[in-house]
Short mmCIF file of C-alpha atoms and ligand atoms in Angstrom, two decimals:
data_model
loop_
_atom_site.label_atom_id
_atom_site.label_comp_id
_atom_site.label_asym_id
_atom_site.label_seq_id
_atom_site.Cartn_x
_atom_site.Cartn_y
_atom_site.Cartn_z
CA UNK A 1 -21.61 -10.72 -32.81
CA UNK A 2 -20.31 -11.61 -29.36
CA UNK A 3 -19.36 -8.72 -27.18
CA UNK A 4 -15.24 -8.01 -27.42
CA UNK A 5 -14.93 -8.46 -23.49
CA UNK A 6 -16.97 -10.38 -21.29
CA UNK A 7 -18.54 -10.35 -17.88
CA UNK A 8 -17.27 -12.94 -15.36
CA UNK A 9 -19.40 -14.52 -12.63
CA UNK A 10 -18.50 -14.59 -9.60
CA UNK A 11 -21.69 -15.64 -7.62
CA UNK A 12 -25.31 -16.23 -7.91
CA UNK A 13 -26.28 -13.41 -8.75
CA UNK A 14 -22.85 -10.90 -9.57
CA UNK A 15 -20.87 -10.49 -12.03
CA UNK A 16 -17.70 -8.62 -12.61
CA UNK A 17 -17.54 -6.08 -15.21
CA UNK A 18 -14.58 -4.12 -14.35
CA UNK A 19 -11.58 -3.22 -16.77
CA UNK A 20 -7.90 -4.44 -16.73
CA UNK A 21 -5.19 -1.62 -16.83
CA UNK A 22 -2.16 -3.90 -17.93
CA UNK A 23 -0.22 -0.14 -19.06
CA UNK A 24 -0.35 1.54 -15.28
CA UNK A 25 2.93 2.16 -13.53
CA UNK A 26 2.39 5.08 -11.52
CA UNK A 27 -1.13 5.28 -9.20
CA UNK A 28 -0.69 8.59 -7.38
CA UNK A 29 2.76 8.09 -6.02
CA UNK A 30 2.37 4.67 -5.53
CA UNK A 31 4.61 2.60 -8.67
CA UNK A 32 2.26 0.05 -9.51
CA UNK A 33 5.17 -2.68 -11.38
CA UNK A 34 2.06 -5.23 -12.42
CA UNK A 35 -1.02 -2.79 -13.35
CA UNK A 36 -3.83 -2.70 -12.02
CA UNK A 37 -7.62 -3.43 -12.27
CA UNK A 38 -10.99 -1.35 -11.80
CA UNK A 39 -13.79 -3.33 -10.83
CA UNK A 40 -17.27 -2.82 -11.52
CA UNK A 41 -19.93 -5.47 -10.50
CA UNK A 42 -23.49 -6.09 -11.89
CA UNK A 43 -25.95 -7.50 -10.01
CA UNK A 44 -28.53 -9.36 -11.64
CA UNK A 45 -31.60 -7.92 -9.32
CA UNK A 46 -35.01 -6.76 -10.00
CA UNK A 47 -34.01 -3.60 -10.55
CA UNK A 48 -30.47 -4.60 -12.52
CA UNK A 49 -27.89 -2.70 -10.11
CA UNK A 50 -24.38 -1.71 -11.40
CA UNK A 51 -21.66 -1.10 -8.20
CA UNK A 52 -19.20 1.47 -8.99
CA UNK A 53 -18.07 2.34 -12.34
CA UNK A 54 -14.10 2.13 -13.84
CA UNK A 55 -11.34 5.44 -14.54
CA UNK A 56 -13.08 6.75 -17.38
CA UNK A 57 -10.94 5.38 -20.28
CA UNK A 58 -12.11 2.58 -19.63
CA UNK A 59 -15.91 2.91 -20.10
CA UNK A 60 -16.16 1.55 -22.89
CA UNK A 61 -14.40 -2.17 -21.80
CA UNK A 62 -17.22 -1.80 -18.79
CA UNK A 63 -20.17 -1.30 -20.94
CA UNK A 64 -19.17 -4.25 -23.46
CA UNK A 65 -18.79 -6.32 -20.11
CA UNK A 66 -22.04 -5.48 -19.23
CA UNK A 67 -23.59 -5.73 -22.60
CA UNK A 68 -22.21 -9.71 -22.71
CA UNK A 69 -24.94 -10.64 -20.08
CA UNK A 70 -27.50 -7.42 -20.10
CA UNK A 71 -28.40 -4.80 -22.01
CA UNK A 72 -27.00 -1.78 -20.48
CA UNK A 73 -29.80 0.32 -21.21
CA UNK A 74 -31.37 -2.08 -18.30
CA UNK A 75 -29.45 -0.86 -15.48
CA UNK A 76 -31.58 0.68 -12.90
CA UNK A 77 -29.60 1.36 -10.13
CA UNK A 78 -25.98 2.81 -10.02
CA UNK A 79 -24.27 2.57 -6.22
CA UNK A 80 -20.95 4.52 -5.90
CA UNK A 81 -18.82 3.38 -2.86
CA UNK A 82 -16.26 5.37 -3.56
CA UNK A 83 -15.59 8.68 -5.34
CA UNK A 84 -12.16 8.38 -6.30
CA UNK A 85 -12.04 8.76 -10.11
CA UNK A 86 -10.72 4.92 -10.38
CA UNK A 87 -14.29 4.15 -9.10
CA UNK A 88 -16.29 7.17 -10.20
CA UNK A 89 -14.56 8.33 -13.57
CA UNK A 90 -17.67 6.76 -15.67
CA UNK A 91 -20.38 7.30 -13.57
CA UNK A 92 -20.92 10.96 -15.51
CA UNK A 93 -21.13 8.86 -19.17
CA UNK A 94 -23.01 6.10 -17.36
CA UNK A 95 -25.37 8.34 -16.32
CA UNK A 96 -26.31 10.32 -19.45
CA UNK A 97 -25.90 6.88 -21.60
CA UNK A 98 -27.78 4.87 -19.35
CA UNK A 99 -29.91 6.89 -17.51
CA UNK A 100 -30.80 4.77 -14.75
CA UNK A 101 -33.38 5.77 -12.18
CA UNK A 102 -31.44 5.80 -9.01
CA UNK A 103 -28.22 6.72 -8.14
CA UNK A 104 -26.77 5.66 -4.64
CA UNK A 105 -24.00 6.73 -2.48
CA UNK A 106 -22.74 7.66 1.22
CA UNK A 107 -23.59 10.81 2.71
CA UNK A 108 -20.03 11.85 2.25
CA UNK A 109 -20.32 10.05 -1.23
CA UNK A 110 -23.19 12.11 -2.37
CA UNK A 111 -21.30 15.89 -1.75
CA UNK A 112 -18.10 14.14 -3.17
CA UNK A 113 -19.75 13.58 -6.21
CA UNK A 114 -21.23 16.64 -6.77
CA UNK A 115 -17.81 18.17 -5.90
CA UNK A 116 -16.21 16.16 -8.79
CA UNK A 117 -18.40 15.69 -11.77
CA UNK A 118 -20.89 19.01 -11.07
CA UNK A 119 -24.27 16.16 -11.85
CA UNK A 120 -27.31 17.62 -12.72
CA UNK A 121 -29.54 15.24 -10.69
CA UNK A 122 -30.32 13.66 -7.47
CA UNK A 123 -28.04 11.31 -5.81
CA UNK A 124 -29.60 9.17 -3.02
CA UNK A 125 -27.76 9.28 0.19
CA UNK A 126 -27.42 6.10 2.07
CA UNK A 127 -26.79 5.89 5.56
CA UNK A 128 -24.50 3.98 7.71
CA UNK A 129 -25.69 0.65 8.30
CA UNK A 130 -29.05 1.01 5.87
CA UNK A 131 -30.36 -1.56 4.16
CA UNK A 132 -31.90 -1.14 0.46
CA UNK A 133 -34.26 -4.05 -1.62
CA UNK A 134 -33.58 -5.10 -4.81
CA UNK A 135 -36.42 -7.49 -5.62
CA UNK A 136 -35.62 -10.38 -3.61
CA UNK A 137 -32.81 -9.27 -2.63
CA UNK A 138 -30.92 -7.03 -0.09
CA UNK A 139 -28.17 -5.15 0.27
CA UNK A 140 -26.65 -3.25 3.89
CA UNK A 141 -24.05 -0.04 3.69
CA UNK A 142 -21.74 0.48 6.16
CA UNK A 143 -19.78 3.38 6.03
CA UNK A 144 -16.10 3.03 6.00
CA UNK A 145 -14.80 6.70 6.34
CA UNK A 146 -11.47 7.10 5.30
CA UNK A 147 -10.82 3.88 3.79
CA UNK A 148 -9.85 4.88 1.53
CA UNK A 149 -11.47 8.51 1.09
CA UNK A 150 -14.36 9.97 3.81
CA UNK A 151 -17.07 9.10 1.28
CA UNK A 152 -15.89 5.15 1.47
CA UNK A 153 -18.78 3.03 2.25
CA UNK A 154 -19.09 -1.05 1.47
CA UNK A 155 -22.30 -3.03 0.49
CA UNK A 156 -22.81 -6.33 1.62
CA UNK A 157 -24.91 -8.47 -0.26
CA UNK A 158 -26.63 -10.98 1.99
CA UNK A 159 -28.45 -13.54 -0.70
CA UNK A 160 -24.46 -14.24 -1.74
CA UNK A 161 -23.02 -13.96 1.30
CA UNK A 162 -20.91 -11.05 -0.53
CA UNK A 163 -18.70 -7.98 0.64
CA UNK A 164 -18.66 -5.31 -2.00
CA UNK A 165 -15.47 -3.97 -0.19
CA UNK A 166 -14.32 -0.73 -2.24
CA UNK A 167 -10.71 -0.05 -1.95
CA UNK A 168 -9.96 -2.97 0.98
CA UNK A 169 -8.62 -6.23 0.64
CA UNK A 170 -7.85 -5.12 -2.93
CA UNK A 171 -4.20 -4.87 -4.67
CA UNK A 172 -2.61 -3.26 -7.72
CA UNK A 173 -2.88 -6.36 -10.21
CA UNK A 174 -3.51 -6.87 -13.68
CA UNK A 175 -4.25 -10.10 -14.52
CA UNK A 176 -6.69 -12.36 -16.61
CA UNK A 177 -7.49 -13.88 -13.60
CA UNK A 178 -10.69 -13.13 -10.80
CA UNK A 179 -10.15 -14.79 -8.46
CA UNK A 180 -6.90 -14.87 -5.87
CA UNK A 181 -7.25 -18.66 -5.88
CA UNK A 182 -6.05 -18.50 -9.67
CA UNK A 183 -2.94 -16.12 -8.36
CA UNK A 184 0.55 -17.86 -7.17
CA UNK A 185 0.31 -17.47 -3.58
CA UNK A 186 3.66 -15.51 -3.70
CA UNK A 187 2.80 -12.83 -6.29
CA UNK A 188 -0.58 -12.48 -4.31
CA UNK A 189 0.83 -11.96 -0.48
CA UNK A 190 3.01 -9.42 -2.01
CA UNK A 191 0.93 -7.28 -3.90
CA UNK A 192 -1.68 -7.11 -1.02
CA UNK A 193 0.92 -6.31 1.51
CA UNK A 194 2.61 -3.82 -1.19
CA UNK A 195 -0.99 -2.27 -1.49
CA UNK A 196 -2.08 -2.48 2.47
CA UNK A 197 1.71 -0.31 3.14
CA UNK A 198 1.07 2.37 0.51
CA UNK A 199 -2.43 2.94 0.42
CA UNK A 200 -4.17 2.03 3.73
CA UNK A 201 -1.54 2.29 6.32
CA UNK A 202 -2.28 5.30 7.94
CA UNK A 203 -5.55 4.19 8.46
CA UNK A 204 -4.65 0.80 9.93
CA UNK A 205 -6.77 1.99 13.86
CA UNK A 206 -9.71 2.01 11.52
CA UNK A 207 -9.31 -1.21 10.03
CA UNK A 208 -8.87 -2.71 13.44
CA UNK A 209 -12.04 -0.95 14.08
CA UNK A 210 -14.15 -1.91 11.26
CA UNK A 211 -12.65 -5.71 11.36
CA UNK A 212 -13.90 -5.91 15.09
CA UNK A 213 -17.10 -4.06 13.74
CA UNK A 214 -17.64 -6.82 10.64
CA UNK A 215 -17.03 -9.40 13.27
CA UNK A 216 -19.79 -8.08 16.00
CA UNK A 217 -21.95 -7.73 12.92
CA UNK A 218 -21.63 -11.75 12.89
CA UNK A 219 -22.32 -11.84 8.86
CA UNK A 220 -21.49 -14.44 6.41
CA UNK A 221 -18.96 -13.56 4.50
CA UNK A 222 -18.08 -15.99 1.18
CA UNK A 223 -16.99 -13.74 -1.13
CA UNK A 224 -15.01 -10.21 -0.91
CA UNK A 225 -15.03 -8.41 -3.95
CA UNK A 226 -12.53 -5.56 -3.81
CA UNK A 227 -12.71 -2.36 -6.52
CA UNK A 228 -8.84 -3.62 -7.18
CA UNK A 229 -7.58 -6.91 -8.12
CA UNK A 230 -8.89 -10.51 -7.49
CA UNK A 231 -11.84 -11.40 -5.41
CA UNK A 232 -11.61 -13.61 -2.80
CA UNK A 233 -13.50 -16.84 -2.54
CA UNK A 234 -11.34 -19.56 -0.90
CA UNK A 235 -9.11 -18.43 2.25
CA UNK A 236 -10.70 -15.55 3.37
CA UNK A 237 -9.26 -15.95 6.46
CA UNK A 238 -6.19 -15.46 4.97
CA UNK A 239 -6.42 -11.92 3.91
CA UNK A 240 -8.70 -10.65 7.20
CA UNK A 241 -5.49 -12.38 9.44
CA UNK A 242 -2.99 -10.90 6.82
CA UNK A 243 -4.78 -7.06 7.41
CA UNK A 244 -5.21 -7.41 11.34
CA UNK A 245 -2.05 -8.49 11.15
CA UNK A 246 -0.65 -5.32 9.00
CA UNK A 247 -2.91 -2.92 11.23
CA UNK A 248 -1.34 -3.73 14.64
CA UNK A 249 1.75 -2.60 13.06
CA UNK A 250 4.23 -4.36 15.52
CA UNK A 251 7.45 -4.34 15.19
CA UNK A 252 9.95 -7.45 13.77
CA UNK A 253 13.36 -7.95 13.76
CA UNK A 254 14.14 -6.64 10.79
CA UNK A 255 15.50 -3.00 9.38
CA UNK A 256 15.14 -1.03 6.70
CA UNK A 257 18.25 0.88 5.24
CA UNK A 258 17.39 3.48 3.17
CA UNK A 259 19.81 6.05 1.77
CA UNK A 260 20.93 8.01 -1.37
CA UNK A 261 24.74 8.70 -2.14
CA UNK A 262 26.35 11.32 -4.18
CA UNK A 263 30.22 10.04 -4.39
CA UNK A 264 29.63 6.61 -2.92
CA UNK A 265 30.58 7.83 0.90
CA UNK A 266 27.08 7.60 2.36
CA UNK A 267 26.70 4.27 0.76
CA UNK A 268 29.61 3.05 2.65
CA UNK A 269 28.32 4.25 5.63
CA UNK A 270 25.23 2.33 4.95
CA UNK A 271 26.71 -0.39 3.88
CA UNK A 272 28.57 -1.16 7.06
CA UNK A 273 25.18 -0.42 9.46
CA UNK A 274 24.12 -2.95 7.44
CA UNK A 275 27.07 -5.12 8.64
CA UNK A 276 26.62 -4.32 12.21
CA UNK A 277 22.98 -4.57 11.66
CA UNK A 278 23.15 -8.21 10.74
CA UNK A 279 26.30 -9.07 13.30
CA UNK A 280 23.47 -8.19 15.90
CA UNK A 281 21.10 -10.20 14.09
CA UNK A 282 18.63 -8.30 12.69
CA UNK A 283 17.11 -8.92 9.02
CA UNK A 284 19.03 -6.48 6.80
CA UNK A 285 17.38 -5.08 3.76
CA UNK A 286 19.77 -1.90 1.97
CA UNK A 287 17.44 0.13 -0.15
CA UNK A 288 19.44 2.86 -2.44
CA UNK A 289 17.28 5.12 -3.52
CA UNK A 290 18.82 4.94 -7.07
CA UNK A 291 17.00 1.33 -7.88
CA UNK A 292 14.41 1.33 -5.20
CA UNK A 293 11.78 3.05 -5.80
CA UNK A 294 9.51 5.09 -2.81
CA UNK A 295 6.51 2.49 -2.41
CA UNK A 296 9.28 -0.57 -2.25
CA UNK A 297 10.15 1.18 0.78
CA UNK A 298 6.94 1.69 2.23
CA UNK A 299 6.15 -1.97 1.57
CA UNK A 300 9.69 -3.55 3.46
CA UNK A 301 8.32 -1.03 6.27
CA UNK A 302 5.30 -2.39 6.70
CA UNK A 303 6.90 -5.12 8.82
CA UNK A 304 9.90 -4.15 9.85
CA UNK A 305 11.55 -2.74 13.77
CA UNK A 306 13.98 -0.35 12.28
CA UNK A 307 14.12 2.47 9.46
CA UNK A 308 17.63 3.77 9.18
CA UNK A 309 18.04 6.94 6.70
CA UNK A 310 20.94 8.21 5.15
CA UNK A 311 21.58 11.48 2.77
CA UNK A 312 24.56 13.16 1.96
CA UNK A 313 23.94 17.35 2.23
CA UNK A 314 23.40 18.82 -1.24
CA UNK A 315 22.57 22.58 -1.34
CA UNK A 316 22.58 22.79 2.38
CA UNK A 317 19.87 20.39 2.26
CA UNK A 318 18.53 16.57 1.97
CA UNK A 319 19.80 14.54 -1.40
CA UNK A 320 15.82 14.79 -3.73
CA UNK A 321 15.40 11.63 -3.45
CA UNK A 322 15.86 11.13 0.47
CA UNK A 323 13.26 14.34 0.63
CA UNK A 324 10.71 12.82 -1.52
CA UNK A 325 11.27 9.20 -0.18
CA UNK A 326 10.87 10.60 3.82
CA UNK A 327 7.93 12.91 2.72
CA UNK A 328 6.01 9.94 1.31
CA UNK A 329 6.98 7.70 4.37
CA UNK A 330 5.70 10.49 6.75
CA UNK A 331 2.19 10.84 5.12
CA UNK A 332 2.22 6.63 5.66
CA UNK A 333 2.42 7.08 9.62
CA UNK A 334 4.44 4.23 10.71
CA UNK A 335 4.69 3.43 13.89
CA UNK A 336 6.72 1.61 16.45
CA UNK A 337 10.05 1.87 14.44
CA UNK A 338 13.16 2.21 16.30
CA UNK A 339 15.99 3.98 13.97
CA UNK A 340 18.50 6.59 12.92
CA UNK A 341 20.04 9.11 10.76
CA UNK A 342 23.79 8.79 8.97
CA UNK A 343 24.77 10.45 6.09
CA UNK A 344 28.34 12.30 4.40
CA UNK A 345 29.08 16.27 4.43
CA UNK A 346 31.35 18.23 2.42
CA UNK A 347 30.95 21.60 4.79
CA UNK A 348 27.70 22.43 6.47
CA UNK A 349 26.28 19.25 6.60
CA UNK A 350 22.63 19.74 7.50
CA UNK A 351 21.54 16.61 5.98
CA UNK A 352 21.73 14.02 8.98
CA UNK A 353 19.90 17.16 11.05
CA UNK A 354 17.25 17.15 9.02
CA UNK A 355 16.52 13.63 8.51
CA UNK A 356 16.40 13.24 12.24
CA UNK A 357 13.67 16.27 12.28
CA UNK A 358 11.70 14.43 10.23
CA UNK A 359 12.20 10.74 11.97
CA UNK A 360 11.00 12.35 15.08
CA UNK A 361 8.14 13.82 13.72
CA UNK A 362 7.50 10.33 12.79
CA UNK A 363 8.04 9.47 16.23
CA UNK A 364 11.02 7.25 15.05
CA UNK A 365 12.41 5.70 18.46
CA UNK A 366 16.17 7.13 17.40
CA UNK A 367 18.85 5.14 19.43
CA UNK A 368 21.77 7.75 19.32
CA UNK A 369 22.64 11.36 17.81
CA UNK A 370 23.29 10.83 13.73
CA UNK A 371 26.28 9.94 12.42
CA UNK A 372 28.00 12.40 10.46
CA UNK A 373 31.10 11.80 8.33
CA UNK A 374 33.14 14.94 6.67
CA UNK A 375 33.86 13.55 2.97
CA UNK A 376 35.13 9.67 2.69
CA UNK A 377 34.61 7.29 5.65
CA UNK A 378 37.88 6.33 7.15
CA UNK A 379 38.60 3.12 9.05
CA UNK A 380 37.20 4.37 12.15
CA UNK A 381 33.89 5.99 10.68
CA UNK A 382 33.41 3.05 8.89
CA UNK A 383 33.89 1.18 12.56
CA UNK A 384 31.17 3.87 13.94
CA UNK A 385 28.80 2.75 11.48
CA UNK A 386 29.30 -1.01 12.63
CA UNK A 387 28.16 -0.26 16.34
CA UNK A 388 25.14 2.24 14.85
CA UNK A 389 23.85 -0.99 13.02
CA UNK A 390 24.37 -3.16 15.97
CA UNK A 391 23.04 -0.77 17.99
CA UNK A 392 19.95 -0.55 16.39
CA UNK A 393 19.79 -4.48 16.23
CA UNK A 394 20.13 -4.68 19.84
CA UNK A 395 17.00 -2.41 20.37
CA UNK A 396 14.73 -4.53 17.97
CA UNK A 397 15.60 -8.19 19.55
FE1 LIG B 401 -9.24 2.78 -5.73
FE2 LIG B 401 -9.40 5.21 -3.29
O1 LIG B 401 -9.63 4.50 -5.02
#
């Protein structure tokens, strides 16, 4: 009987064994519209080598994969490059089923580990830049702390010219497909720049880092093999231009309006920023909080000039959703944006306050005090608004 799901090659000597998550819509925070994949890749090496594992539910899908070109029981080397449970959540059952005779990780990887999953046995620490033999063949570590977690590490595989690169270059993704060559272009540049703004921003001086590291290193690179989505084996170029680009985080001319509304008066206010924001010719995008969701926001950020934030007060306080949305935009780090607060009041009116705490803290270049408007925009709030959007596009020419 064949094996329900198969392994797919992707060079010489790899093949991917991962698992396809067409049902996720929510990876921590992050709303993930097109699923996602965890991939697992088996290298066919004297010793047979397995690199990371798949979120535990999905063991099963990874061990039939495997069992289409090997029998699992052959494995003899496990390397974890990450222990985030996406990557990790079988290595436990892969372990006690499989029992192979080595089990590799980072430095960081190795205490990670323990700290998760409590093993009863030795895992092999690797260090940065060490190189390990698999028969013929060779592999080099290079420790990539903090992307994504302080355990990351990636493996380069030098007989295929491939990148084993964990969390990077990958992208939330579910699809029959391996390789990004088999992706329209369109659907592929915006997943990777959806998952590069809500998952690896903050870390984008260390990317600039370890691109200018990878460079120096002066290795062929063919084939990038990410633990999400499709691997990379045409236009590589394309997605090392696409992060550098990402990482240098410079500003554009466009803004970002984003805002909540209780009775419709803060989304008039918003509404004509965005007028004034576009008279001064800046790219406009208006993101209510109502139909866009937190990690749409972070992804229009990634490239704009401007964030503009409005809330009416509720409780004395932010609107939820303009608290959650500015919380998860904080943790991001974005940087370089020039912007400003707005929002509608009833009686105290803290909201526009507190959204301009916040925007600081972010180091948000803010072009003029908030604007603050008691109940229903009249004519001339509505005209106030105007000149706070052309303001703003002024500054990001
Ligand atoms: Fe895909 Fe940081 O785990």
């Amino acid at each position: 009987m064949p094996e329900p799901f198969s392994a797919i090659k992707i060079s010489e000597h790899v093949y991917w064994v991962g698992a396809i998550d067409w049902s996720i819509r929510d990876f921590h925070g992050y709303l993930t519209p097109r699923g996602s994949t965890y991939n697992a890749y088996l290298i066919l090496s004297d010793p047979v080598t397995l690199v990371d594992t798949v979120k535990a539910p999905f063991r099963e899908e990874m061990l039939s994969r495997i069992a289409s070109v090997v029998e699992p029981g052959k494995i003899r080397y496990v390397i974890s490059n990450h222990s985030e449970m996406d990557h990790s959540g079988s290595l436990p059952e892969v372990i006690r089923l499989l029992k192979p005779e080595k089990v590799f990780a980072s430095v960081m990887g190795t205490r990670a580990l323990k700290e998760h999953f409590h093993l009863d046995r030795e895992i092999i620490a690797l260090k940065d830049g060490e190189s390990l033999n698999l028969g013929k063949l060779k592999l080099t570590f290079l420790e990539t702390r903090m992307l994504h977690w302080p355990d990351s590490m990636v493996t380069y595989l030098h007989d295929d010219a491939l990148l084993f690169s964990q969390d990077g270059f990958g992208m939330h993704l579910a699809s029959s497909e391996r390789f990004a060559d088999q992706i329209p272009a369109d659907i592929l540049a915006g997943e990777a720049a959806s998952y590069f703004a809500n998952i690896l921003l903050l870390y984008s001086p260390l990317i600039l880092k370890l691109l200018e590291r990878v460079g120096k290193l002066n290795l062929p690179i063919k084939i990038i093999a990410p633990d999400h989505g499709p691997v990379y084996r045409q236009n590589l170029d394309w997605i090392l231009q696409s992060y550098a680009r990402w990482a240098a985080r410079k500003p554009t001319g466009k803004a970002v309006v984003v805002y909540d509304t209780m009775w419709q008066s803060t989304e008039k206010m918003a509404r004509a920023i965005g007028e004034g924001l576009a008279a001064g010719g800046a790219g406009v995008k208006l993101l209510p909080l109502k139909s866009s969701h937190r990690s749409a926001v972070a992804t229009e950020i990634l490239d704009a000039g401007a964030l503009l934030v409005g809330s009416p007060t509720l409780n004395n306080g932010l609107f939820p959703t303009v608290a959650d949305c500015l919380t998860y935009l904080k943790g991001l780090r974005p940087q370089n944006l020039t912007g400003a607060a707005f929002g509608s009041y009833g009686w105290s009116g803290e909201s526009v306050g507190e959204i301009e705490g916040i925007l600081k803290e972010m180091k948000v270049n803010l072009v003029q005090e908030g604007l603050k408007v008691k109940f229903v925009p009249d004519r001339e709030a509505l005209e106030k608004c105007f000149s706070l959007g052309k303001a703003v596009a002024e500054k990001i020419k």
